[in-house]
């Protein structure tokens, strides 16, 4: 399969969620030249659109940056980088103003019917780990509202070109090409799924914003596009990968045979929701007081482990989130989407406890970057869930991710603008890169091979590398992923590419990175709970787990 067309853009953005589209818009505002956004599905088919809770930001006079910092550090279990956390928190208010300026609407207290509300005053929510109300939201569809405004702004900008149904295969970096000198990113090879052709995109800068990797686990709140492409792309380009052992499992996914991967927002617990388990008498009883002083509003790692333990202890298939203390009018107004979805499943939140279980939700690790999203390779940046800036530490504080996805892209655009002449000078004459070729590959009629490996990875990752880990389980997972990796690499080069094959390759790479990171951390901390090690080795405070693909000059 040979590439038929070579594109050049000044800036390439891979991914079209909140972080990716914000990057494109900031680049259009702060730099010159053309910008390409490539995305594997439709422009709004992304994790960001699924976000229910909101954006954590200090906007209330009774709140402070220092209190938000303290909550973030506490949730991150002594692994956050305090300077990074404060750098992101302080820029929050101005980024929220930018979102509003481009047309994003956040729910106000007036709209919620509060008599004492001042005009335009935000209705601030509270979620697990937050000691103050500081979550701006648009009902319970915040992600969809933010994505809507970003898509409209990008569509209206003549300098931004969006390529839908384009799947990134590999970054084009000089070390992979065998060129001497410092490693540089020159763009990416991209599979056009509609035309069944590989395109070569060259660019001065490349920003990876492909979101998360929840589909590497059997049960997840993520959409099907979340296969960890960005982390896999970065790893194969010799970028540093950090803290992949810290995978967050959202404690409350709706447990129902007819509803797939529907998240029950932590904001419900912020409005007084209580987690309960069915006891031997068939009665619901609270249990979070046995695990944390904040009870049902404890950080997510604590709540997910508590639920997992209660399910194993009781033998029940799920626990329940009880919202029956709130009247139906409030619940319909505050959580319209969740209320409607529960009704479809035969659950009235005002009258019935909601059955919930944990599921894979968010990666706190990723491509190691600084506060500007710079990945340590000339011309390469990473933003959003694909990146690891040091904000989340060992466990993400609820609704900090959307804040990060607004702030870091703005920083990245400023950093690119400042260094663009230097980047151009270093890359001039190096843009004539080889077109993609896969030699004598033929079409494969064995989709069952891809499907089987896909399902096997997701199953053993859930069983062996999930909420509860042991050294023996991790060793089993390592053995299986190495065998599958070998199978995939042979299959990958023998047959023409398909979207499914590209995604399987990325999933296998990410699974290996999670396993290797988990095996290398000899403690239990935050989201990484290994029963063979005690909680928190103080000598490892603020020590990241770093994995990098080995490179030797040709």
Coordinates of C-alpha atoms in Angstrom, one line a residue:
X1 CA 0.0 0.0 0.0
X2 CA 1.6 3.3 -1.1
X3 CA 0.7 6.8 -0.2
X4 CA -0.9 8.7 -3.0
X5 CA -0.8 12.2 -1.6
X6 CA 1.6 14.2 0.5
X7 CA 0.2 17.1 2.6
X8 CA 2.2 19.9 4.2
X9 CA 0.8 22.0 7.0
X10 CA 2.6 24.4 9.3
X11 CA 1.0 22.6 12.3
X12 CA -0.5 19.2 12.7
X13 CA -2.9 18.3 15.5
X14 CA -3.8 14.7 16.0
X15 CA -7.2 14.4 17.8
X16 CA -10.3 16.5 18.0
X17 CA -11.4 16.5 21.6
X18 CA -11.3 19.5 23.9
X19 CA -7.5 19.6 24.0
X20 CA -7.0 19.1 20.3
X21 CA -9.4 21.7 19.1
X22 CA -8.3 24.2 21.7
X23 CA -4.7 23.7 20.5
X24 CA -5.8 24.3 16.9
X25 CA -7.7 27.5 17.8
X26 CA -4.8 28.8 19.9
X27 CA -2.3 28.1 17.1
X28 CA -4.5 30.0 14.8
X29 CA -4.6 32.9 17.2
X30 CA -0.9 33.0 18.1
X31 CA 1.0 31.7 15.0
X32 CA 0.9 32.0 11.2
X33 CA 0.4 29.3 8.7
X34 CA -2.0 26.4 8.0
X35 CA -3.3 24.0 10.7
X36 CA -4.5 20.5 10.1
X37 CA -6.6 18.5 12.5
X38 CA -6.8 14.8 11.9
X39 CA -9.3 12.6 13.8
X40 CA -10.1 9.0 13.5
X41 CA -13.9 9.4 13.4
X42 CA -16.2 12.4 13.2
X43 CA -14.8 15.6 14.6
X44 CA -16.9 15.3 17.8
X45 CA -16.5 11.6 18.4
X46 CA -14.2 11.8 21.4
X47 CA -13.9 11.3 25.1
X48 CA -14.4 15.0 25.8
X49 CA -18.0 14.9 24.6
X50 CA -18.8 12.3 27.2
X51 CA -17.7 14.5 30.1
X52 CA -20.7 15.0 32.5
X53 CA -19.3 16.7 35.6
X54 CA -17.6 19.9 34.5
X55 CA -14.4 22.0 34.8
X56 CA -12.8 22.6 38.2
X57 CA -11.9 26.3 38.5
X58 CA -11.6 28.8 41.3
X59 CA -14.3 31.4 40.5
X60 CA -16.1 31.9 43.9
X61 CA -14.8 34.5 46.3
X62 CA -15.0 32.0 49.1
X63 CA -12.5 29.7 47.3
X64 CA -8.8 30.1 46.7
X65 CA -6.1 28.8 44.4
X66 CA -4.3 27.4 47.5
X67 CA -7.3 25.4 48.5
X68 CA -7.7 24.0 45.0
X69 CA -4.0 23.1 45.1
X70 CA -4.3 21.4 48.4
X71 CA -7.2 19.3 47.2
X72 CA -5.3 18.3 44.1
X73 CA -2.2 17.3 46.0
X74 CA -4.2 15.3 48.5
X75 CA -5.9 13.3 45.8
X76 CA -2.7 12.8 43.9
X77 CA -1.1 11.0 46.9
X78 CA 2.2 13.0 47.0
X79 CA 3.0 12.5 43.4
X80 CA 1.7 15.7 41.8
X81 CA 4.2 18.4 40.8
X82 CA 3.0 21.4 42.9
X83 CA 4.5 24.0 40.5
X84 CA 2.6 22.4 37.6
X85 CA -0.6 22.2 39.6
X86 CA -0.5 25.8 40.6
X87 CA 0.5 26.9 37.1
X88 CA -2.7 25.2 35.7
X89 CA -5.0 26.3 38.5
X90 CA -4.0 30.0 38.2
X91 CA -4.8 30.2 34.5
X92 CA -8.2 28.6 35.0
X93 CA -10.3 31.8 35.2
X94 CA -8.9 33.3 32.0
X95 CA -9.4 30.1 30.1
X96 CA -13.0 29.8 31.3
X97 CA -13.6 33.4 30.1
X98 CA -12.1 32.4 26.7
X99 CA -14.6 29.5 26.5
X100 CA -17.5 31.7 27.3
X101 CA -16.3 34.2 24.7
X102 CA -16.4 31.6 21.9
X103 CA -20.0 30.6 22.9
X104 CA -19.8 28.0 25.7
X105 CA -22.7 28.3 28.2
X106 CA -22.4 27.2 31.8
X107 CA -25.4 26.6 34.0
X108 CA -26.2 29.5 36.4
X109 CA -27.8 29.6 39.8
X110 CA -30.6 31.7 38.3
X111 CA -31.4 28.9 35.8
X112 CA -31.5 26.4 38.7
X113 CA -34.1 28.5 40.4
X114 CA -32.2 29.8 43.4
X115 CA -34.0 33.0 44.7
X116 CA -30.8 34.5 46.0
X117 CA -28.9 34.1 42.7
X118 CA -27.3 37.1 41.1
X119 CA -27.5 37.4 37.3
X120 CA -24.8 35.3 35.6
X121 CA -23.6 33.7 38.8
X122 CA -22.4 30.2 38.1
X123 CA -24.0 27.2 39.7
X124 CA -20.9 25.5 41.1
X125 CA -20.9 21.8 41.7
X126 CA -18.8 19.7 44.0
X127 CA -17.2 16.3 43.4
X128 CA -15.1 13.7 45.2
X129 CA -11.9 15.1 46.8
X130 CA -13.1 18.8 46.5
X131 CA -13.7 20.5 49.8
X132 CA -15.3 23.5 48.1
X133 CA -17.9 23.9 45.3
X134 CA -15.8 24.9 42.3
X135 CA -17.1 22.8 39.3
X136 CA -18.5 24.8 36.4
X137 CA -21.0 22.7 34.5
X138 CA -23.5 22.8 31.7
X139 CA -26.2 20.6 33.3
X140 CA -24.8 17.2 33.1
X141 CA -23.5 17.4 29.5
X142 CA -20.6 19.8 30.0
X143 CA -18.3 18.0 27.6
X144 CA -20.9 18.0 24.8
X145 CA -21.5 21.8 25.3
X146 CA -17.8 22.6 25.3
X147 CA -17.1 20.4 22.3
X148 CA -20.0 22.1 20.4
X149 CA -18.6 25.5 20.9
X150 CA -15.0 24.4 19.9
X151 CA -16.2 22.6 16.8
X152 CA -18.2 25.7 15.7
X153 CA -15.1 27.9 16.2
X154 CA -12.8 25.5 14.3
X155 CA -15.3 25.2 11.4
X156 CA -15.5 28.9 11.2
X157 CA -11.7 29.4 11.0
X158 CA -10.4 29.4 7.4
X159 CA -6.8 28.4 8.6
X160 CA -8.0 25.2 10.2
X161 CA -8.6 22.1 8.0
X162 CA -10.2 19.1 9.6
X163 CA -9.6 15.6 8.2
X164 CA -12.2 13.2 9.6
X165 CA -11.9 9.4 9.4
X166 CA -8.1 9.7 9.3
X167 CA -6.2 7.4 11.7
X168 CA -2.6 8.2 12.7
X169 CA -0.3 5.3 12.1
X170 CA 3.1 6.5 13.2
X171 CA 4.9 9.8 13.8
X172 CA 7.6 10.6 11.3
X173 CA 10.7 11.2 13.5
X174 CA 14.3 11.4 12.4
X175 CA 15.5 8.7 14.7
X176 CA 13.1 6.2 13.2
X177 CA 14.3 7.3 9.7
X178 CA 17.9 6.6 10.8
X179 CA 18.9 10.2 10.4
X180 CA 21.7 11.6 12.6
X181 CA 21.5 14.3 15.2
X182 CA 18.8 15.2 17.7
X183 CA 15.4 13.5 17.4
X184 CA 12.9 15.6 15.5
X185 CA 9.2 15.1 14.7
X186 CA 8.4 15.9 11.0
X187 CA 4.7 15.0 11.0
X188 CA 2.9 11.7 10.8
X189 CA 1.8 8.8 8.5
X190 CA -2.1 8.8 8.5
X191 CA -4.5 6.2 7.2
X192 CA -7.4 7.6 5.3
X193 CA -10.1 5.1 6.2
X194 CA -12.6 6.3 3.5
X195 CA -10.1 6.1 0.6
X196 CA -8.2 3.1 2.1
X197 CA -4.9 4.9 1.5
X198 CA -2.0 6.1 3.7
X199 CA -1.3 9.9 3.6
X200 CA 2.0 11.5 4.5
X201 CA 1.4 14.7 6.6
X202 CA 4.6 16.8 7.2
X203 CA 4.6 19.8 9.5
X204 CA 6.8 22.0 11.5
X205 CA 5.0 21.1 14.7
X206 CA 2.9 18.1 15.7
X207 CA 0.6 18.0 18.7
X208 CA -0.8 14.7 19.9
X209 CA -4.2 15.1 21.5
X210 CA -5.8 11.7 21.0
X211 CA -7.3 11.3 24.5
X212 CA -7.4 8.2 26.6
X213 CA -7.0 4.5 26.4
X214 CA -10.0 3.0 28.3
X215 CA -10.8 0.4 25.6
X216 CA -7.7 -1.5 26.7
X217 CA -9.9 -2.6 29.6
X218 CA -13.0 -4.9 29.4
X219 CA -15.3 -2.4 31.2
X220 CA -14.9 1.3 30.5
X221 CA -16.8 4.5 30.4
X222 CA -14.8 5.6 27.3
X223 CA -16.1 5.5 23.8
X224 CA -14.7 3.0 21.2
X225 CA -12.2 5.6 19.9
X226 CA -10.2 5.6 23.2
X227 CA -7.5 3.1 22.2
X228 CA -4.4 4.9 23.5
X229 CA -3.2 5.9 20.1
X230 CA -1.3 9.0 21.3
X231 CA 0.8 7.3 23.9
X232 CA 1.6 4.5 21.5
X233 CA 2.6 7.0 18.8
X234 CA 4.8 8.9 21.3
X235 CA 6.5 5.7 22.6
X236 CA 7.3 4.5 19.1
X237 CA 8.9 7.9 18.4
X238 CA 11.1 7.6 21.5
X239 CA 9.2 10.0 23.7
X240 CA 9.3 9.4 27.4
X241 CA 6.2 7.8 28.9
X242 CA 5.4 8.5 32.5
X243 CA 3.1 7.0 35.2
X244 CA 1.1 4.6 33.1
X245 CA 0.4 2.4 36.2
X246 CA -2.0 5.1 37.5
X247 CA -5.2 4.2 35.6
X248 CA -8.3 5.7 37.2
X249 CA -11.4 3.5 37.5
X250 CA -14.5 5.6 37.8
X251 CA -16.5 4.3 40.8
X252 CA -20.0 4.7 39.3
X253 CA -20.9 3.3 35.9
X254 CA -24.6 2.3 35.5
X255 CA -25.0 -1.4 36.0
X256 CA -27.7 -2.5 33.6
X257 CA -27.8 -5.2 30.9
X258 CA -29.3 -3.0 28.3
X259 CA -27.1 0.1 28.9
X260 CA -23.5 0.2 27.7
X261 CA -20.7 2.2 29.5
X262 CA -23.0 5.0 30.8
X263 CA -21.3 7.1 33.5
X264 CA -23.1 8.2 36.6
X265 CA -21.4 11.5 37.4
X266 CA -19.5 12.1 40.6
X267 CA -21.5 15.3 40.8
X268 CA -24.5 13.2 42.1
X269 CA -22.4 12.5 45.2
X270 CA -21.6 16.2 45.3
X271 CA -25.3 16.8 45.7
X272 CA -25.5 14.3 48.7
X273 CA -25.7 11.0 46.9
X274 CA -24.7 8.1 49.2
X275 CA -23.2 4.7 48.2
X276 CA -24.8 1.7 49.7
X277 CA -24.5 -2.1 49.5
X278 CA -27.1 -4.8 49.9
X279 CA -26.5 -6.7 53.1
X280 CA -27.5 -10.3 54.0
X281 CA -30.9 -9.1 55.1
X282 CA -31.6 -7.6 51.7
X283 CA -31.3 -4.1 53.1
X284 CA -29.2 -1.2 51.7
X285 CA -26.6 0.1 54.1
X286 CA -23.8 2.7 53.8
X287 CA -20.2 1.6 53.8
X288 CA -17.9 4.4 52.8
X289 CA -17.6 5.6 56.4
X290 CA -15.4 2.5 56.8
X291 CA -12.9 3.6 54.2
X292 CA -12.5 7.4 54.3
X293 CA -13.4 10.5 56.4
X294 CA -15.1 12.1 53.4
X295 CA -17.3 9.0 53.0
X296 CA -19.0 8.9 49.6
X297 CA -17.1 12.1 48.5
X298 CA -13.7 10.4 49.0
X299 CA -11.3 10.6 46.1
X300 CA -11.9 8.2 43.2
X301 CA -9.1 5.7 43.9
X302 CA -10.5 5.2 47.5
X303 CA -14.1 4.8 46.4
X304 CA -13.3 2.4 43.5
X305 CA -11.3 0.2 45.8
X306 CA -13.9 0.3 48.4
X307 CA -16.7 -0.7 46.0
X308 CA -14.5 -3.5 44.6
X309 CA -13.9 -4.8 48.1
X310 CA -17.6 -4.6 49.0
X311 CA -18.6 -6.5 45.9
X312 CA -16.1 -9.3 46.7
X313 CA -17.1 -9.3 50.4
X314 CA -20.8 -9.4 49.8
X315 CA -21.0 -11.4 46.6
X316 CA -23.3 -8.8 45.1
X317 CA -23.0 -7.8 41.4
X318 CA -23.2 -4.1 42.1
X319 CA -23.6 -1.4 44.8
X320 CA -26.1 1.4 44.8
X321 CA -26.0 5.2 44.7
X322 CA -28.9 6.6 46.6
X323 CA -30.3 10.0 45.5
X324 CA -33.7 9.6 47.1
X325 CA -33.1 12.5 49.5
X326 CA -33.5 14.9 46.5
X327 CA -36.9 15.7 44.9
X328 CA -37.6 14.8 41.3
X329 CA -37.8 18.4 40.1
X330 CA -34.3 19.1 41.3
X331 CA -32.9 15.9 39.9
X332 CA -34.5 16.5 36.5
X333 CA -33.2 20.1 36.3
X334 CA -29.6 19.4 37.6
X335 CA -29.0 16.0 35.9
X336 CA -31.4 16.0 32.9
X337 CA -29.3 13.6 30.8
X338 CA -28.6 11.1 33.6
X339 CA -32.2 11.2 34.8
X340 CA -33.5 10.5 31.3
X341 CA -31.0 7.7 30.7
X342 CA -31.9 6.1 34.0
X343 CA -35.6 6.3 33.2
X344 CA -34.9 4.4 29.9
X345 CA -33.5 1.7 32.1
X346 CA -36.5 1.7 34.4
X347 CA -34.9 3.6 37.2
X348 CA -36.4 6.8 38.6
X349 CA -33.5 8.4 40.5
X350 CA -35.9 10.2 42.9
X351 CA -37.5 6.9 43.9
X352 CA -35.0 4.1 43.1
X353 CA -31.3 3.6 44.1
X354 CA -29.1 3.5 41.1
X355 CA -27.1 0.3 40.6
X356 CA -23.4 1.1 39.8
X357 CA -20.0 -0.6 39.4
X358 CA -16.5 0.7 38.7
X359 CA -15.0 0.9 35.2
X360 CA -11.8 2.1 33.5
X361 CA -12.1 5.8 33.0
X362 CA -8.9 8.0 32.8
X363 CA -5.2 7.6 32.4
X364 CA -3.1 9.8 34.8
X365 CA 0.0 8.9 32.8
X366 CA 1.0 9.5 29.3
X367 CA 3.7 11.2 27.2
X368 CA 5.9 13.1 29.6
X369 CA 5.7 16.8 29.0
X370 CA 6.4 20.1 30.7
X371 CA 3.7 22.7 31.4
X372 CA 3.9 23.8 27.8
X373 CA 3.1 20.4 26.4
X374 CA 6.6 20.0 25.0
X375 CA 7.5 16.3 24.8
X376 CA 11.3 16.7 24.6
X377 CA 11.5 16.0 20.9
X378 CA 11.9 18.9 18.5
X379 CA 8.6 19.9 17.1
X380 CA 6.5 17.4 19.2
X381 CA 3.9 18.4 21.8
X382 CA 1.2 16.4 23.7
X383 CA -1.8 17.7 25.4
X384 CA -4.9 16.5 27.3
X385 CA -5.2 12.9 28.5
X386 CA -2.4 11.8 26.2
X387 CA 0.1 13.8 28.2
X388 CA 1.5 13.5 31.6
X389 CA 2.3 17.0 32.9
X390 CA 2.5 16.1 36.6
X391 CA -0.9 17.6 37.4
X392 CA -2.7 14.4 38.4
X393 CA 0.0 12.5 40.3
X394 CA -1.1 9.1 41.4
X395 CA -4.9 9.9 41.1
X396 CA -6.8 12.6 39.2
X397 CA -8.9 15.0 41.2
X398 CA -12.4 15.1 39.6
X399 CA -12.8 17.7 36.8
X400 CA -9.2 18.8 36.8
X401 CA -8.7 17.1 33.4
X402 CA -10.9 19.5 31.4
X403 CA -9.1 22.4 33.1
X404 CA -5.7 21.0 32.0
X405 CA -7.0 20.5 28.5
X406 CA -7.8 24.2 28.3
X407 CA -4.6 25.6 29.9
X408 CA -1.8 23.5 28.4
X409 CA -2.8 23.9 24.8
X410 CA -2.7 27.7 25.3
X411 CA 0.7 27.3 26.8
X412 CA 1.8 25.1 23.9
X413 CA 0.7 27.6 21.3
X414 CA 2.6 30.3 23.0
X415 CA 5.7 28.1 23.3
X416 CA 5.4 27.2 19.6
X417 CA 5.1 30.8 18.6
X418 CA 8.1 31.7 20.6
X419 CA 10.3 28.9 19.1
X420 CA 8.8 28.6 15.6
X421 CA 11.7 30.3 13.8
X422 CA 14.1 28.0 15.5
X423 CA 12.0 24.9 14.7
X424 CA 11.7 26.0 11.1
X425 CA 15.4 26.5 10.8
X426 CA 16.2 23.1 12.2
X427 CA 13.7 21.4 9.9
X428 CA 14.3 23.2 6.6
X429 CA 15.6 20.6 4.1
X430 CA 14.3 17.7 6.2
X431 CA 10.7 17.8 5.0
X432 CA 11.3 15.4 2.1
X433 CA 10.5 12.3 4.1
X434 CA 9.9 8.8 2.6
X435 CA 6.4 8.0 1.7
X436 CA 4.7 5.2 3.5
X437 CA 5.1 1.7 2.1
X438 CA 4.2 -1.8 3.4
X439 CA 6.1 -3.7 0.8
X440 CA 4.3 -6.8 -0.6
X441 CA 1.5 -6.8 1.9
X442 CA -1.8 -8.4 0.8
X443 CA -5.4 -8.1 2.0
X444 CA -6.3 -10.3 5.0
X445 CA -9.5 -12.2 5.3
X446 CA -8.9 -13.2 9.0
X447 CA -10.6 -10.5 11.0
X448 CA -11.1 -13.1 13.7
X449 CA -7.3 -12.8 14.5
X450 CA -7.7 -9.1 15.3
X451 CA -11.0 -9.6 17.2
X452 CA -9.6 -12.4 19.3
X453 CA -6.4 -10.5 20.3
X454 CA -8.5 -7.4 21.0
X455 CA -10.8 -9.3 23.4
X456 CA -8.0 -11.2 25.1
X457 CA -6.0 -8.0 25.9
X458 CA -9.1 -6.4 27.4
X459 CA -10.0 -9.4 29.5
X460 CA -6.5 -10.0 31.0
X461 CA -6.0 -6.3 31.6
X462 CA -9.2 -6.2 33.6
X463 CA -8.4 -9.4 35.5
X464 CA -4.7 -8.9 36.1
X465 CA -4.0 -5.1 35.9
X466 CA -7.2 -3.6 37.2
X467 CA -8.2 -2.1 40.5
X468 CA -6.5 -4.8 42.6
X469 CA -3.0 -6.1 41.5
X470 CA -0.4 -8.6 42.6
X471 CA 3.1 -9.4 41.3
X472 CA 1.8 -12.8 40.1
X473 CA -1.1 -11.2 38.2
X474 CA 1.3 -8.7 36.6
X475 CA 3.7 -11.4 35.6
X476 CA 0.9 -13.3 33.9
X477 CA -0.2 -10.2 32.0
X478 CA 3.4 -9.5 30.9
X479 CA 3.7 -13.0 29.5
X480 CA 0.5 -12.7 27.6
X481 CA 1.1 -9.3 26.1
X482 CA 4.6 -10.2 24.9
X483 CA 3.1 -13.2 23.0
X484 CA 0.4 -11.0 21.5
X485 CA 2.8 -8.3 20.6
X486 CA 4.8 -10.8 18.5
X487 CA 1.7 -12.0 16.7
X488 CA 0.5 -8.4 16.0
X489 CA 3.9 -7.3 14.6
X490 CA 4.0 -10.2 12.1
X491 CA 0.3 -9.7 11.1
X492 CA 0.9 -5.9 10.9
X493 CA 3.6 -6.2 8.2
X494 CA 2.1 -9.1 6.3
X495 CA -1.2 -7.5 5.4
X496 CA -2.7 -4.2 4.3
X497 CA -3.6 -1.8 7.0
X498 CA -7.1 -1.4 8.4
X499 CA -8.4 0.8 11.1
X500 CA -8.9 -2.1 13.4
X501 CA -5.4 -3.4 12.9
X502 CA -3.9 0.0 13.7
X503 CA -6.0 0.3 16.8
X504 CA -5.1 -3.2 18.0
X505 CA -1.4 -2.4 17.6
X506 CA -1.8 0.7 19.7
X507 CA -3.8 -1.1 22.4
X508 CA -1.2 -3.8 22.7
X509 CA 1.5 -1.1 23.0
X510 CA -0.4 0.7 25.7
X511 CA -1.2 -2.5 27.6
X512 CA 2.5 -3.3 27.7
X513 CA 3.3 0.2 29.0
X514 CA 0.7 -0.1 31.7
X515 CA 2.0 -3.5 32.8
X516 CA 5.7 -2.5 32.7
X517 CA 5.0 0.6 34.7
X518 CA 2.9 -1.3 37.3
X519 CA 5.7 -3.9 37.6
X520 CA 8.4 -1.2 38.1
X521 CA 6.6 0.6 41.0
X522 CA 7.3 -1.3 44.2
X523 CA 4.7 0.3 46.4
X524 CA 0.9 0.9 46.5
X525 CA 0.0 4.5 45.8
X526 CA -3.1 6.2 44.6
X527 CA -4.6 4.3 41.7
X528 CA -1.9 1.6 41.7
X529 CA -2.8 -0.9 44.4
X530 CA -0.5 -3.9 44.6
X531 CA -1.4 -6.2 47.5
X532 CA 2.3 -7.3 47.7
X533 CA 3.5 -3.9 48.7
X534 CA 2.6 -1.5 51.5
X535 CA 1.0 1.9 50.8
X536 CA 3.3 4.7 49.9
X537 CA 7.1 4.6 50.1
X538 CA 8.0 8.1 51.2
X539 CA 11.3 7.9 49.4
X540 CA 9.3 7.8 46.1
X541 CA 7.3 11.0 46.7
X542 CA 7.2 13.0 43.5
X543 CA 9.2 10.3 41.6
X544 CA 7.6 9.5 38.3
X545 CA 7.8 6.1 36.5
X546 CA 9.5 6.7 33.2
X547 CA 9.6 4.3 30.3
X548 CA 11.3 5.1 27.0
X549 CA 11.8 3.0 23.9
X550 CA 15.5 2.2 23.6
X551 CA 17.4 3.8 20.8
X552 CA 20.8 3.2 19.3
X553 CA 22.1 5.3 16.4
X554 CA 22.2 3.4 13.1

